Amino acid sequence: SQNFLPFILKQKLKMNNLLLFFMFSWATLRIERGMSIIDSMPLWAAPAIIAREPTSLEEEIKEIRRSGSNKDLDAAPEFEMSDIFYFARRGVESIMDDEVTKRFSAEELESWNLLTRSNYNFHYISLRLTVLWGLGLLIRYGFLLPLRVTLAFTGVGLLVFLTSVVGLLPNGRMKNFLSEKVHLMCYRICVRALTAIITYHDSENKPKNGGICVANHTSPIDVIILASDGCYAMVGQIHGGLMGVIQRSMVKACPHVWFERSEVKDRHLVAKRLSDHVEDKSKLPILIFPEGTCINNTSVMMFKKGSFEIGATVYPVAIKYDPRFGDAFWNSSKFGMVNYLLRMMSSWAIVCSVWYLPPMSREEGEDAVQFANRVKAAIARQGGLVDLLWDGGLKRGKVKDTFKEEQQKLYSKMLVGTQEDRSRS
Amino acid sequence: MGSRASTLLREEEIEEIKKETGFSHSQITRLYSRFTSLDKGENGTLSREDFQRIPELAINPLGDRIINAFFPEGEDQVNFRGFMRTLAHFRPIEDNEKSKNPTASEPLNSRTNKLLFAFRLYDLDRDDKISRDELLQVLRMMVGVNISDEQLGSIADRTIQEADTNGDNSISFNEFIKVLEKVDVEQKMSIRFLH
């Protein structure tokens, strides 16, 4: 990808890389020394505060009744006043710590990484640490940020310009070849712009044409990370502004799947366009994030079944960021895109691992939801993330009443079930 | 970061909460972290909506009643002290506490206070009696639409019959305690902390 750049630019990049490498190693050493100071202090944040046993509603309530009743269990009444203990305790447990709300805010670190933004319980610790932090601030904002912003503008500018140029060519092998090269090169410049240090694992499983690549979603940077290592057809809604400009010029060079805002609601239309795309083997694999929203990289939430209904081969990819060098999670309710990108570019670095998992297809007798859950479990396992059934949409919306109704049904069975047994005997 | 500094917990406050609730220092800071993450308005208090945003609580059939337990009579906001005071009911009872000074006021997590918490989930109007209607209301919340009114009514009647000793067709707190005297309240109404 760097063959296309003039020699001078190449040298400049080499020097920048070297410089960045030294800065990075020095920063790492300082962070580790800083961490050892903090390790002697009480933990900032522990992963879980309370012990929650995964017992079922029935088991728990039976246990409560057993302990309180000296009567024979068969003759026990259907309802006991102590039954509410179960619901009360579960309720208060979820108030103290629940599995869902903490996924929508940045992961708490065990030790401080010298970025004020990750410092939730800020106490003044020592002069030394404050000096280190100040020095870090100077380097990050005075040196790293301007450098990265320049690279970012270069990368994006080149992407828009070159894809438009390639778009002028007639369709054919030359166009596809050039389009690939252009996309890869520009994404790699963007990767440098973020100082993203990515480790790709199992590249033999990389997605092929006619397939769908699914990955867990933490931030818009996910796209850059994956697209700098392979060529994908993007899927998404057409935006206005700069984003829209980029999208419109990208699609000139190779077929991405962009939807108008109105089309997004029409599930059949979306499914049709996606399946048309995968059937054409000359087109690139589609890249989709089935969670539908950014999650904070400690868990994988419910996958929307749309992409799993199409019947194409699915290539799962797990992306795990190392939060110590910079938290990549985009909390879209807190920060806008520009704010977010600035924060990314003024962190130490973005360090992440990408695993290409072996391709999966829907099996006999498996419906789309089960298939989606299977893929999700594989991604969660590989990335060391918690596999949750909850919908990422809970970030903004309310939970459906059906879950409450399920619990009510279970409990009702306990009350009514005993009556049926009684009438039998 | 600036707004957080103004809502930081001071050492004196932590000590007061420790004395009042019996939570340890690290438990209090941990729960304070939790309190601030639930406090979307960042004004140092929680409203009912803040609680309802927790999906696991929203699907709990008694969710609304539990949320109610945090808010004192007629109030719409709860501060951190009130939050901790209510959570303290679920602190496990430690053996060394039983031998403490008998003239000291009863700790929030005593057996009686745990039972009082549960009693108040039933007794919505706080008249210290669980009437037939109040019992029916709670039963209805727990079973949803799955049991008929008649069946539910007979369950309620049976329960009151068994518990009511003074014949006023409602359950007082003492009658409540008597019915549940064998239940392992200490364990079932306690939440174990990992630190």
Coordinates of C-alpha atoms in Angstrom, one line a residue:
Chain A
S1 CA 0.0 0.0 0.0
Q2 CA 2.9 2.3 0.6
N3 CA 4.2 1.8 -3.0
F4 CA 1.9 4.5 -4.1
L5 CA 3.3 7.1 -1.8
P6 CA 6.1 9.3 -2.9
F7 CA 9.5 8.5 -1.4
I8 CA 9.5 11.5 0.8
L9 CA 6.2 10.7 2.4
K10 CA 7.4 7.2 3.0
Q11 CA 10.5 8.4 4.8
K12 CA 8.4 10.8 6.9
L13 CA 6.1 7.9 7.9
K14 CA 9.1 5.7 8.8
M15 CA 10.6 8.4 11.0
N16 CA 7.2 9.1 12.7
N17 CA 6.8 5.4 13.3
L18 CA 10.2 5.1 14.9
L19 CA 9.6 8.2 17.0
L20 CA 6.2 6.9 18.0
F21 CA 7.7 3.5 18.9
F22 CA 10.1 5.1 21.3
M23 CA 7.5 7.4 22.8
F24 CA 5.2 4.4 23.2
S25 CA 7.8 2.2 24.9
W26 CA 8.8 5.0 27.2
A27 CA 5.1 5.7 28.0
T28 CA 4.5 2.0 28.7
L29 CA 7.4 1.9 31.1
R30 CA 6.1 5.0 32.9
I31 CA 2.6 3.6 33.1
E32 CA 3.8 0.4 34.5
R33 CA 5.9 2.2 37.1
G34 CA 2.9 4.3 37.9
M35 CA 0.7 1.3 38.3
S36 CA 3.1 -0.2 40.8
I37 CA 2.6 2.9 42.9
I38 CA -1.1 2.5 42.7
D39 CA -1.2 -1.2 43.4
S40 CA -0.3 -0.5 47.0
M41 CA -3.5 1.5 47.3
P42 CA -7.0 0.1 47.6
L43 CA -8.6 -1.0 44.3
W44 CA -10.3 1.7 42.4
A45 CA -12.9 -0.6 41.1
A46 CA -13.6 -4.3 41.5
P47 CA -15.4 -6.2 38.8
A48 CA -18.3 -7.4 40.9
I49 CA -19.5 -6.3 44.3
I50 CA -22.1 -8.9 45.3
A51 CA -22.3 -12.7 45.1
R52 CA -25.2 -13.7 42.9
E53 CA -26.2 -17.3 42.8
P54 CA -27.8 -18.4 39.5
T55 CA -30.7 -20.3 41.1
S56 CA -34.1 -20.4 39.5
L57 CA -37.3 -18.8 40.8
E58 CA -38.8 -22.2 41.6
E59 CA -35.7 -23.5 43.5
E60 CA -35.3 -20.4 45.6
I61 CA -39.0 -20.1 46.6
K62 CA -39.2 -23.8 47.5
E63 CA -36.1 -23.4 49.7
I64 CA -37.6 -20.4 51.5
R65 CA -40.8 -22.4 52.1
R66 CA -39.0 -25.5 53.2
S67 CA -37.1 -23.6 55.9
G68 CA -40.2 -21.9 57.2
S69 CA -42.6 -24.8 57.1
N70 CA -42.8 -27.6 59.6
K71 CA -45.7 -29.1 57.6
D72 CA -45.3 -31.8 55.1
L73 CA -44.5 -30.2 51.8
D74 CA -47.3 -32.0 50.0
A75 CA -49.9 -30.4 52.3
A76 CA -48.2 -27.0 52.2
P77 CA -50.4 -24.1 51.0
E78 CA -49.9 -22.8 47.5
F79 CA -48.9 -19.3 48.7
E80 CA -46.6 -18.3 51.5
M81 CA -46.1 -14.8 52.7
S82 CA -42.4 -15.4 52.6
D83 CA -42.5 -15.9 48.8
I84 CA -41.8 -12.2 48.3
F85 CA -38.4 -12.5 49.9
Y86 CA -37.2 -13.9 46.6
F87 CA -38.4 -11.0 44.5
A88 CA -37.3 -8.5 47.1
R89 CA -33.8 -9.8 47.3
R90 CA -33.5 -10.2 43.5
G91 CA -34.7 -6.6 43.1
V92 CA -32.2 -5.2 45.6
E93 CA -29.4 -7.2 44.1
S94 CA -30.1 -5.7 40.7
I95 CA -30.1 -2.2 42.3
M96 CA -26.6 -2.9 43.8
D97 CA -25.2 -4.4 40.6
D98 CA -26.8 -5.4 37.3
E99 CA -25.5 -7.0 34.2
V100 CA -26.8 -4.4 31.7
T101 CA -26.4 -0.8 32.6
K102 CA -22.7 -1.1 33.2
R103 CA -22.2 -2.2 29.6
F104 CA -23.1 1.3 28.3
S105 CA -20.4 3.2 30.1
A106 CA -16.7 3.0 29.8
E107 CA -15.1 0.0 31.5
E108 CA -13.6 0.8 34.9
L109 CA -9.9 0.1 35.1
E110 CA -8.2 -1.6 38.1
S111 CA -5.3 0.8 38.0
W112 CA -5.0 4.3 36.6
N113 CA -3.5 4.7 33.2
L114 CA -2.5 8.4 33.6
L115 CA -5.5 9.6 31.6
T116 CA -7.8 11.8 33.6
R117 CA -10.8 10.5 31.7
S118 CA -10.4 7.1 33.2
N119 CA -10.0 8.4 36.6
Y120 CA -13.3 8.0 38.4
N121 CA -12.4 8.3 42.0
F122 CA -9.8 11.0 41.7
H123 CA -7.7 11.5 44.8
Y124 CA -4.5 13.4 44.9
I125 CA -2.0 10.6 45.4
S126 CA 1.5 11.9 45.1
L127 CA 3.5 14.7 43.5
R128 CA 5.3 12.2 41.4
L129 CA 2.2 10.8 39.8
T130 CA 0.8 14.3 39.2
V131 CA 4.1 15.3 37.5
L132 CA 4.0 12.1 35.4
W133 CA 0.4 12.9 34.4
G134 CA 1.3 16.5 33.5
L135 CA 4.1 15.3 31.3
G136 CA 1.8 12.8 29.7
L137 CA -0.7 15.6 29.0
L138 CA 2.0 17.6 27.3
I139 CA 3.1 14.8 25.1
R140 CA -0.4 13.7 24.2
Y141 CA -1.9 17.0 23.4
G142 CA 1.2 18.9 22.3
F143 CA 2.8 16.2 20.1
L144 CA 0.7 13.2 19.4
L145 CA -2.6 14.9 18.8
P146 CA -1.4 17.3 16.1
L147 CA 0.5 14.6 14.4
R148 CA -2.4 12.3 14.4
V149 CA -4.9 14.9 13.2
T150 CA -2.7 15.6 10.2
L151 CA -2.5 12.0 9.3
A152 CA -6.3 11.6 9.7
F153 CA -7.0 14.5 7.4
T154 CA -4.5 13.0 4.9
G155 CA -6.1 9.6 5.1
V156 CA -9.7 10.8 4.7
G157 CA -8.8 13.3 2.0
L158 CA -6.9 10.7 0.0
L159 CA -9.8 8.3 0.4
V160 CA -12.4 10.7 -1.0
F161 CA -10.1 11.9 -3.8
L162 CA -8.7 8.5 -5.0
T163 CA -12.0 6.6 -4.8
S164 CA -13.6 9.3 -7.0
V165 CA -10.8 9.0 -9.5
V166 CA -11.1 5.2 -9.5
G167 CA -14.8 5.6 -9.9
L168 CA -14.2 7.2 -13.3
L169 CA -12.8 3.9 -14.7
P170 CA -15.0 1.4 -16.5
N171 CA -16.1 -1.6 -14.5
G172 CA -13.7 -4.5 -14.7
R173 CA -10.7 -6.2 -13.1
M174 CA -8.5 -3.1 -13.2
K175 CA -11.1 -1.0 -11.4
N176 CA -11.6 -3.6 -8.6
F177 CA -7.8 -4.0 -8.2
L178 CA -7.2 -0.3 -7.9
S179 CA -10.2 0.1 -5.6
E180 CA -8.9 -2.5 -3.3
K181 CA -5.4 -0.9 -3.2
V182 CA -6.9 2.6 -2.6
H183 CA -9.2 1.4 0.2
L184 CA -6.4 -0.5 2.0
M185 CA -3.9 2.3 1.7
C186 CA -6.2 4.9 3.1
Y187 CA -7.4 2.8 6.0
R188 CA -3.9 2.0 6.9
I189 CA -3.1 5.7 7.1
C190 CA -6.1 6.1 9.3
V191 CA -4.8 3.3 11.5
R192 CA -1.6 5.2 11.9
A193 CA -3.6 8.3 12.7
L194 CA -5.0 6.6 15.7
T195 CA -1.8 4.8 16.6
A196 CA -3.7 1.6 16.6
I197 CA -1.6 -1.4 17.4
I198 CA -3.5 -4.3 16.1
T199 CA -2.7 -8.0 16.3
Y200 CA -4.5 -10.1 13.8
H201 CA -5.0 -13.8 14.7
D202 CA -5.9 -16.7 12.4
S203 CA -5.8 -14.8 9.2
E204 CA -6.5 -18.0 7.3
N205 CA -10.2 -17.5 8.3
K206 CA -10.5 -14.1 6.7
P207 CA -13.9 -13.5 5.1
K208 CA -14.3 -14.4 1.4
N209 CA -16.6 -13.0 -1.3
G210 CA -20.2 -14.0 -0.9
G211 CA -20.0 -14.2 2.8
I212 CA -21.0 -12.0 5.7
C213 CA -18.5 -10.8 8.3
V214 CA -20.0 -10.2 11.8
A215 CA -18.2 -8.7 14.6
N216 CA -18.8 -7.2 18.1
H217 CA -19.2 -3.5 18.1
T218 CA -17.4 -1.1 20.4
S219 CA -16.8 2.0 18.3
P220 CA -16.7 3.3 14.8
I221 CA -13.0 2.5 14.8
D222 CA -13.9 -1.2 14.5
V223 CA -14.5 -0.5 10.8
I224 CA -11.1 1.0 10.2
I225 CA -9.4 -1.8 12.1
L226 CA -11.1 -4.5 10.0
A227 CA -11.0 -2.7 6.7
S228 CA -7.2 -2.0 6.9
D229 CA -6.6 -5.8 6.8
G230 CA -9.1 -6.8 4.2
C231 CA -11.7 -5.4 1.7
Y232 CA -15.3 -5.3 2.7
A233 CA -18.5 -4.0 1.5
M234 CA -19.9 -1.7 4.1
V235 CA -23.5 -1.6 5.2
G236 CA -25.1 1.4 6.7
Q237 CA -27.3 4.4 6.6
I238 CA -26.4 7.3 4.4
H239 CA -25.5 10.3 6.6
G240 CA -25.3 14.0 5.8
G241 CA -22.2 16.1 6.1
L242 CA -18.6 14.8 5.9
M243 CA -19.7 11.2 6.5
G244 CA -22.1 11.4 3.6
V245 CA -19.4 12.7 1.3
I246 CA -17.1 9.9 2.3
Q247 CA -19.8 7.3 1.8
R248 CA -20.8 8.7 -1.6
S249 CA -17.3 8.6 -3.0
M250 CA -16.5 5.2 -1.6
V251 CA -19.4 3.6 -3.4
K252 CA -18.1 5.0 -6.7
A253 CA -15.1 2.7 -6.5
C254 CA -16.8 -0.5 -5.3
P255 CA -20.3 -1.5 -4.4
H256 CA -21.1 -0.8 -0.7
V257 CA -24.6 -1.1 0.6
W258 CA -25.9 2.2 1.7
F259 CA -29.5 2.8 2.7
E260 CA -31.6 5.9 2.8
R261 CA -33.1 6.6 6.3
S262 CA -36.6 5.6 5.1
E263 CA -35.4 2.3 3.7
V264 CA -33.8 1.2 7.0
K265 CA -37.1 0.6 8.6
D266 CA -38.2 -1.8 5.8
R267 CA -36.8 -5.1 6.9
H268 CA -37.7 -7.0 3.7
L269 CA -36.0 -4.4 1.6
V270 CA -32.8 -4.6 3.7
A271 CA -32.8 -8.4 3.6
K272 CA -33.3 -8.4 -0.2
R273 CA -30.5 -6.0 -0.9
L274 CA -28.1 -7.9 1.4
S275 CA -29.0 -11.3 -0.2
D276 CA -28.7 -9.9 -3.7
H277 CA -25.2 -8.7 -2.7
V278 CA -24.0 -12.0 -1.3
E279 CA -25.3 -13.9 -4.2
D280 CA -23.0 -12.0 -6.6
K281 CA -19.7 -13.7 -5.9
S282 CA -17.7 -11.0 -7.6
K283 CA -18.7 -8.6 -4.8
L284 CA -16.8 -8.2 -1.5
P285 CA -18.0 -9.8 1.8
I286 CA -20.4 -7.6 3.7
L287 CA -19.3 -6.2 7.1
I288 CA -22.1 -6.1 9.7
F289 CA -22.3 -5.4 13.4
P290 CA -25.4 -7.2 14.6
E291 CA -25.5 -5.7 18.0
G292 CA -26.8 -2.5 16.4
T293 CA -25.1 -0.2 18.9
C294 CA -21.7 0.3 20.6
I295 CA -21.1 -1.7 23.7
N296 CA -18.3 -1.1 26.1
N297 CA -16.2 -4.2 25.1
T298 CA -16.8 -6.2 28.3
S299 CA -19.7 -8.1 26.9
V300 CA -21.5 -9.1 23.7
M301 CA -25.2 -8.3 23.6
M302 CA -28.0 -9.7 21.6
F303 CA -27.4 -10.1 17.9
K304 CA -30.2 -8.9 15.6
K305 CA -31.3 -11.9 13.5
G306 CA -31.6 -10.1 10.2
S307 CA -28.1 -10.9 8.9
F308 CA -28.5 -14.5 10.0
E309 CA -31.6 -15.1 8.0
I310 CA -30.0 -14.5 4.6
G311 CA -28.4 -17.9 4.4
A312 CA -24.9 -16.9 3.5
T313 CA -21.8 -18.2 5.2
V314 CA -21.0 -16.2 8.3
Y315 CA -17.4 -15.2 9.2
P316 CA -17.4 -14.3 12.9
V317 CA -14.7 -11.8 14.1
A318 CA -13.9 -11.0 17.7
I319 CA -12.4 -7.6 18.5
K320 CA -11.0 -7.0 22.0
Y321 CA -9.4 -3.7 23.0
D322 CA -6.9 -3.3 25.7
P323 CA -8.3 -0.5 27.9
R324 CA -5.1 0.4 29.6
F325 CA -3.8 2.5 26.7
G326 CA -7.0 4.2 25.7
D327 CA -10.6 3.3 26.0
A328 CA -12.1 2.9 22.5
F329 CA -15.7 2.7 23.6
W330 CA -17.9 5.3 22.1
N331 CA -20.6 6.4 24.6
S332 CA -22.8 8.1 22.0
S333 CA -25.2 9.5 24.6
K334 CA -22.3 11.3 26.2
F335 CA -20.0 12.4 23.4
G336 CA -20.5 13.4 19.8
M337 CA -18.4 11.9 17.0
V338 CA -15.9 14.7 16.8
N339 CA -15.4 14.8 20.6
Y340 CA -14.9 11.1 20.5
L341 CA -12.3 11.1 17.8
L342 CA -10.3 13.8 19.5
R343 CA -10.3 11.7 22.7
M344 CA -9.1 8.7 20.7
M345 CA -6.4 10.7 19.1
S346 CA -5.1 12.1 22.4
S347 CA -4.9 8.7 24.2
W348 CA -1.7 6.9 24.4
A349 CA -2.6 4.3 21.7
I350 CA -5.4 2.0 20.7
V351 CA -4.3 -1.5 21.3
C352 CA -6.5 -4.3 20.2
S353 CA -6.6 -7.9 19.1
V354 CA -8.6 -9.3 16.2
W355 CA -9.5 -12.9 15.9
Y356 CA -10.8 -14.3 12.7
L357 CA -13.0 -17.3 13.7
P358 CA -13.7 -20.2 11.4
P359 CA -16.8 -19.7 9.1
M360 CA -20.2 -20.9 10.4
S361 CA -23.4 -21.7 8.5
R362 CA -26.9 -22.3 9.7
E363 CA -27.4 -25.9 10.5
E364 CA -30.5 -28.1 9.9
G365 CA -33.3 -27.4 12.2
E366 CA -31.7 -24.3 13.6
D367 CA -33.6 -21.0 13.2
A368 CA -32.0 -17.6 12.7
V369 CA -32.1 -16.7 16.4
Q370 CA -30.4 -19.9 17.5
F371 CA -27.8 -19.5 14.8
A372 CA -27.2 -15.9 15.9
N373 CA -26.7 -17.0 19.5
R374 CA -24.3 -19.7 18.5
V375 CA -22.2 -17.2 16.6
K376 CA -22.4 -14.7 19.5
A377 CA -21.2 -17.4 21.9
A378 CA -18.2 -18.2 19.7
I379 CA -17.2 -14.5 19.5
A380 CA -17.7 -14.0 23.3
R381 CA -15.6 -17.0 24.1
Q382 CA -12.7 -16.0 21.8
G383 CA -12.7 -12.4 23.0
G384 CA -13.0 -13.2 26.6
L385 CA -16.3 -11.2 26.8
V386 CA -19.4 -11.9 28.8
D387 CA -22.2 -13.4 26.6
L388 CA -25.4 -11.7 27.4
L389 CA -28.9 -12.2 26.1
W390 CA -30.0 -8.6 26.7
D391 CA -30.6 -6.3 23.8
G392 CA -28.1 -3.5 23.2
G393 CA -31.2 -1.4 22.4
L394 CA -31.7 -1.2 26.2
K395 CA -29.1 1.6 26.0
R396 CA -31.9 3.9 24.9
G397 CA -35.2 2.0 25.1
K398 CA -37.2 0.3 27.8
V399 CA -37.2 -3.4 28.4
K400 CA -40.1 -5.4 26.9
D401 CA -42.9 -6.5 29.3
T402 CA -42.6 -10.1 28.0
F403 CA -39.7 -10.8 30.4
K404 CA -41.8 -9.7 33.4
E405 CA -44.7 -11.8 32.1
E406 CA -42.4 -14.9 31.9
Q407 CA -41.6 -14.5 35.6
Q408 CA -45.2 -14.1 36.5
K409 CA -46.1 -17.2 34.6
L410 CA -43.4 -19.2 36.4
Y411 CA -44.6 -18.1 39.8
S412 CA -48.2 -18.7 38.9
K413 CA -47.3 -22.3 38.0
M414 CA -46.0 -22.7 41.5
L415 CA -49.2 -21.6 43.1
V416 CA -51.6 -23.3 40.7
G417 CA -49.5 -26.4 40.2
T418 CA -49.9 -27.6 43.8
Q419 CA -53.6 -27.3 43.4
E420 CA -53.6 -29.7 40.4
D421 CA -51.5 -32.2 42.3
R422 CA -53.9 -32.0 45.2
S423 CA -56.9 -32.6 43.1
R424 CA -55.1 -35.7 41.6
S425 CA -54.4 -37.3 45.0
Chain B
M1 CA -14.3 15.3 35.9
G2 CA -15.2 18.8 37.2
S3 CA -18.8 17.8 38.1
R4 CA -17.7 14.6 39.7
A5 CA -15.4 16.5 42.2
S6 CA -18.4 18.3 43.6
T7 CA -20.2 15.1 44.3
L8 CA -17.3 13.3 45.8
L9 CA -17.9 11.6 49.1
R10 CA -16.1 13.1 52.1
E11 CA -14.4 11.0 54.7
E12 CA -16.8 12.3 57.5
E13 CA -19.8 11.2 55.5
I14 CA -18.3 7.8 55.0
E15 CA -17.8 7.5 58.7
E16 CA -21.3 8.5 59.5
I17 CA -22.8 6.1 57.0
K18 CA -20.5 3.4 58.4
K19 CA -21.9 3.9 61.9
E20 CA -25.5 4.1 60.7
T21 CA -25.5 1.2 58.3
G22 CA -22.6 -1.0 59.3
F23 CA -21.2 -1.2 55.7
S24 CA -17.4 -1.2 55.4
H25 CA -15.4 1.6 53.9
S26 CA -14.8 -0.2 50.6
Q27 CA -18.4 -1.3 50.4
I28 CA -19.5 2.3 50.8
T29 CA -17.2 3.7 48.1
R30 CA -18.2 0.9 45.8
L31 CA -21.9 1.6 46.3
Y32 CA -21.2 5.3 45.9
S33 CA -19.8 4.5 42.5
R34 CA -22.9 2.6 41.7
F35 CA -25.1 5.5 43.0
T36 CA -23.4 8.0 40.7
S37 CA -23.6 5.7 37.7
L38 CA -27.4 5.4 38.2
D39 CA -27.7 9.2 38.8
K40 CA -28.1 10.3 35.2
G41 CA -29.1 13.8 36.1
E42 CA -25.9 14.2 38.1
N43 CA -27.6 16.1 40.9
G44 CA -26.7 13.8 43.8
T45 CA -30.1 12.2 44.0
L46 CA -32.0 9.4 42.4
S47 CA -35.5 9.6 41.0
R48 CA -37.9 6.7 40.4
E49 CA -36.9 6.8 36.6
D50 CA -33.3 6.2 37.5
F51 CA -34.2 3.0 39.2
Q52 CA -36.6 1.9 36.4
R53 CA -33.7 2.2 33.9
I54 CA -32.3 -1.0 35.4
P55 CA -33.7 -3.7 33.1
E56 CA -33.5 -6.5 35.7
L57 CA -35.5 -4.4 38.1
A58 CA -38.0 -3.4 35.5
I59 CA -38.9 -7.0 34.8
N60 CA -39.2 -7.9 38.5
P61 CA -42.9 -8.3 39.3
L62 CA -42.5 -6.4 42.5
G63 CA -40.1 -3.8 41.0
D64 CA -42.3 -0.8 41.6
R65 CA -42.9 -1.7 45.3
I66 CA -39.2 -2.2 45.8
I67 CA -38.4 1.1 44.3
N68 CA -41.0 2.7 46.6
A69 CA -39.2 1.4 49.6
F70 CA -36.3 3.8 48.9
F71 CA -38.4 6.9 48.8
P72 CA -39.6 8.3 52.2
E73 CA -43.3 9.3 52.5
G74 CA -44.3 11.7 49.7
E75 CA -40.8 12.3 48.4
D76 CA -39.6 11.9 44.8
Q77 CA -35.8 12.0 45.3
V78 CA -33.5 9.9 47.4
N79 CA -30.0 10.9 48.3
F80 CA -27.0 8.7 49.0
R81 CA -27.7 8.5 52.7
G82 CA -31.2 7.3 52.1
F83 CA -30.1 4.9 49.4
M84 CA -27.6 3.3 51.8
R85 CA -30.1 3.2 54.7
T86 CA -32.5 1.1 52.6
L87 CA -29.7 -1.1 51.2
A88 CA -28.5 -1.7 54.7
H89 CA -31.5 -3.9 55.4
F90 CA -30.0 -6.5 53.2
R91 CA -26.6 -6.6 54.9
P92 CA -25.9 -10.1 56.3
I93 CA -26.1 -10.4 60.0
E94 CA -22.7 -11.0 61.5
D95 CA -22.2 -13.0 64.7
N96 CA -20.1 -10.4 66.5
E97 CA -23.0 -7.9 66.1
K98 CA -25.3 -10.0 68.3
S99 CA -23.0 -9.5 71.3
K100 CA -22.9 -5.7 70.9
N101 CA -24.2 -3.2 73.5
P102 CA -27.9 -4.1 74.1
T103 CA -28.9 -0.5 74.8
A104 CA -27.7 0.6 71.3
S105 CA -30.5 1.0 68.8
E106 CA -31.4 -1.9 66.7
P107 CA -29.2 -2.2 63.6
L108 CA -30.9 -1.8 60.2
N109 CA -30.2 -5.3 59.2
S110 CA -31.6 -7.0 62.2
R111 CA -34.1 -9.8 61.7
T112 CA -37.0 -7.6 62.8
N113 CA -36.0 -4.8 60.4
K114 CA -35.6 -7.2 57.5
L115 CA -39.1 -8.5 58.2
L116 CA -40.3 -4.9 58.4
F117 CA -38.9 -4.2 55.0
A118 CA -40.9 -7.2 53.6
F119 CA -44.0 -6.2 55.5
R120 CA -43.9 -2.7 54.0
L121 CA -43.8 -4.2 50.5
Y122 CA -47.3 -5.5 51.3
D123 CA -48.6 -2.6 53.4
L124 CA -48.9 0.2 50.8
D125 CA -50.8 2.7 52.9
R126 CA -48.4 2.2 55.9
D127 CA -51.2 1.7 58.4
D128 CA -49.3 -1.2 60.0
K129 CA -51.9 -3.7 58.7
I130 CA -52.0 -5.8 55.6
S131 CA -55.6 -5.7 54.5
R132 CA -57.2 -8.2 52.2
D133 CA -57.0 -5.7 49.3
E134 CA -53.4 -5.0 49.9
L135 CA -52.6 -8.7 49.9
L136 CA -54.6 -9.2 46.7
Q137 CA -52.7 -6.3 45.0
V138 CA -49.4 -7.9 45.7
L139 CA -50.6 -11.3 44.7
R140 CA -51.8 -9.8 41.4
M141 CA -48.5 -8.2 40.8
M142 CA -46.7 -11.5 41.3
V143 CA -48.9 -13.7 39.1
G144 CA -49.9 -11.3 36.4
V145 CA -52.8 -12.5 34.3
N146 CA -52.4 -16.2 34.9
I147 CA -54.7 -16.7 37.8
S148 CA -58.4 -15.8 38.0
D149 CA -59.8 -13.3 40.5
E150 CA -61.8 -16.0 42.4
Q151 CA -58.7 -18.3 42.8
L152 CA -56.6 -15.4 43.9
G153 CA -59.3 -14.3 46.3
S154 CA -59.5 -17.7 47.9
I155 CA -55.7 -17.8 48.3
A156 CA -55.8 -14.4 50.0
D157 CA -58.6 -15.5 52.3
R158 CA -56.7 -18.7 53.3
T159 CA -53.6 -16.8 54.0
I160 CA -55.3 -14.2 56.2
Q161 CA -57.2 -17.0 58.0
E162 CA -54.0 -18.8 58.9
A163 CA -52.2 -15.7 60.0
D164 CA -54.9 -13.6 61.7
T165 CA -55.0 -14.3 65.4
N166 CA -57.0 -11.3 66.6
G167 CA -59.9 -11.6 64.1
D168 CA -59.7 -8.2 62.5
N169 CA -59.4 -9.8 59.1
S170 CA -56.0 -8.2 58.4
I171 CA -52.4 -9.1 59.2
S172 CA -50.5 -6.9 61.7
F173 CA -46.8 -6.8 61.9
N174 CA -46.7 -9.1 65.0
E175 CA -48.9 -11.6 63.3
F176 CA -46.6 -11.4 60.3
I177 CA -43.6 -12.1 62.4
K178 CA -45.3 -15.0 64.0
V179 CA -46.2 -16.6 60.7
L180 CA -42.6 -16.3 59.5
E181 CA -40.9 -17.3 62.8
K182 CA -39.4 -20.4 61.3
V183 CA -38.2 -18.9 58.0
D184 CA -34.5 -18.3 57.7
V185 CA -34.9 -14.6 57.2
E186 CA -31.3 -13.8 58.0
Q187 CA -30.1 -15.7 55.0
K188 CA -33.0 -15.2 52.5
M189 CA -33.1 -11.4 53.0
S190 CA -29.3 -10.9 52.8
I191 CA -27.0 -10.1 50.0
R192 CA -23.4 -11.2 50.4
F193 CA -20.7 -8.8 49.4
L194 CA -17.5 -10.1 47.8
H195 CA -15.2 -7.8 49.7

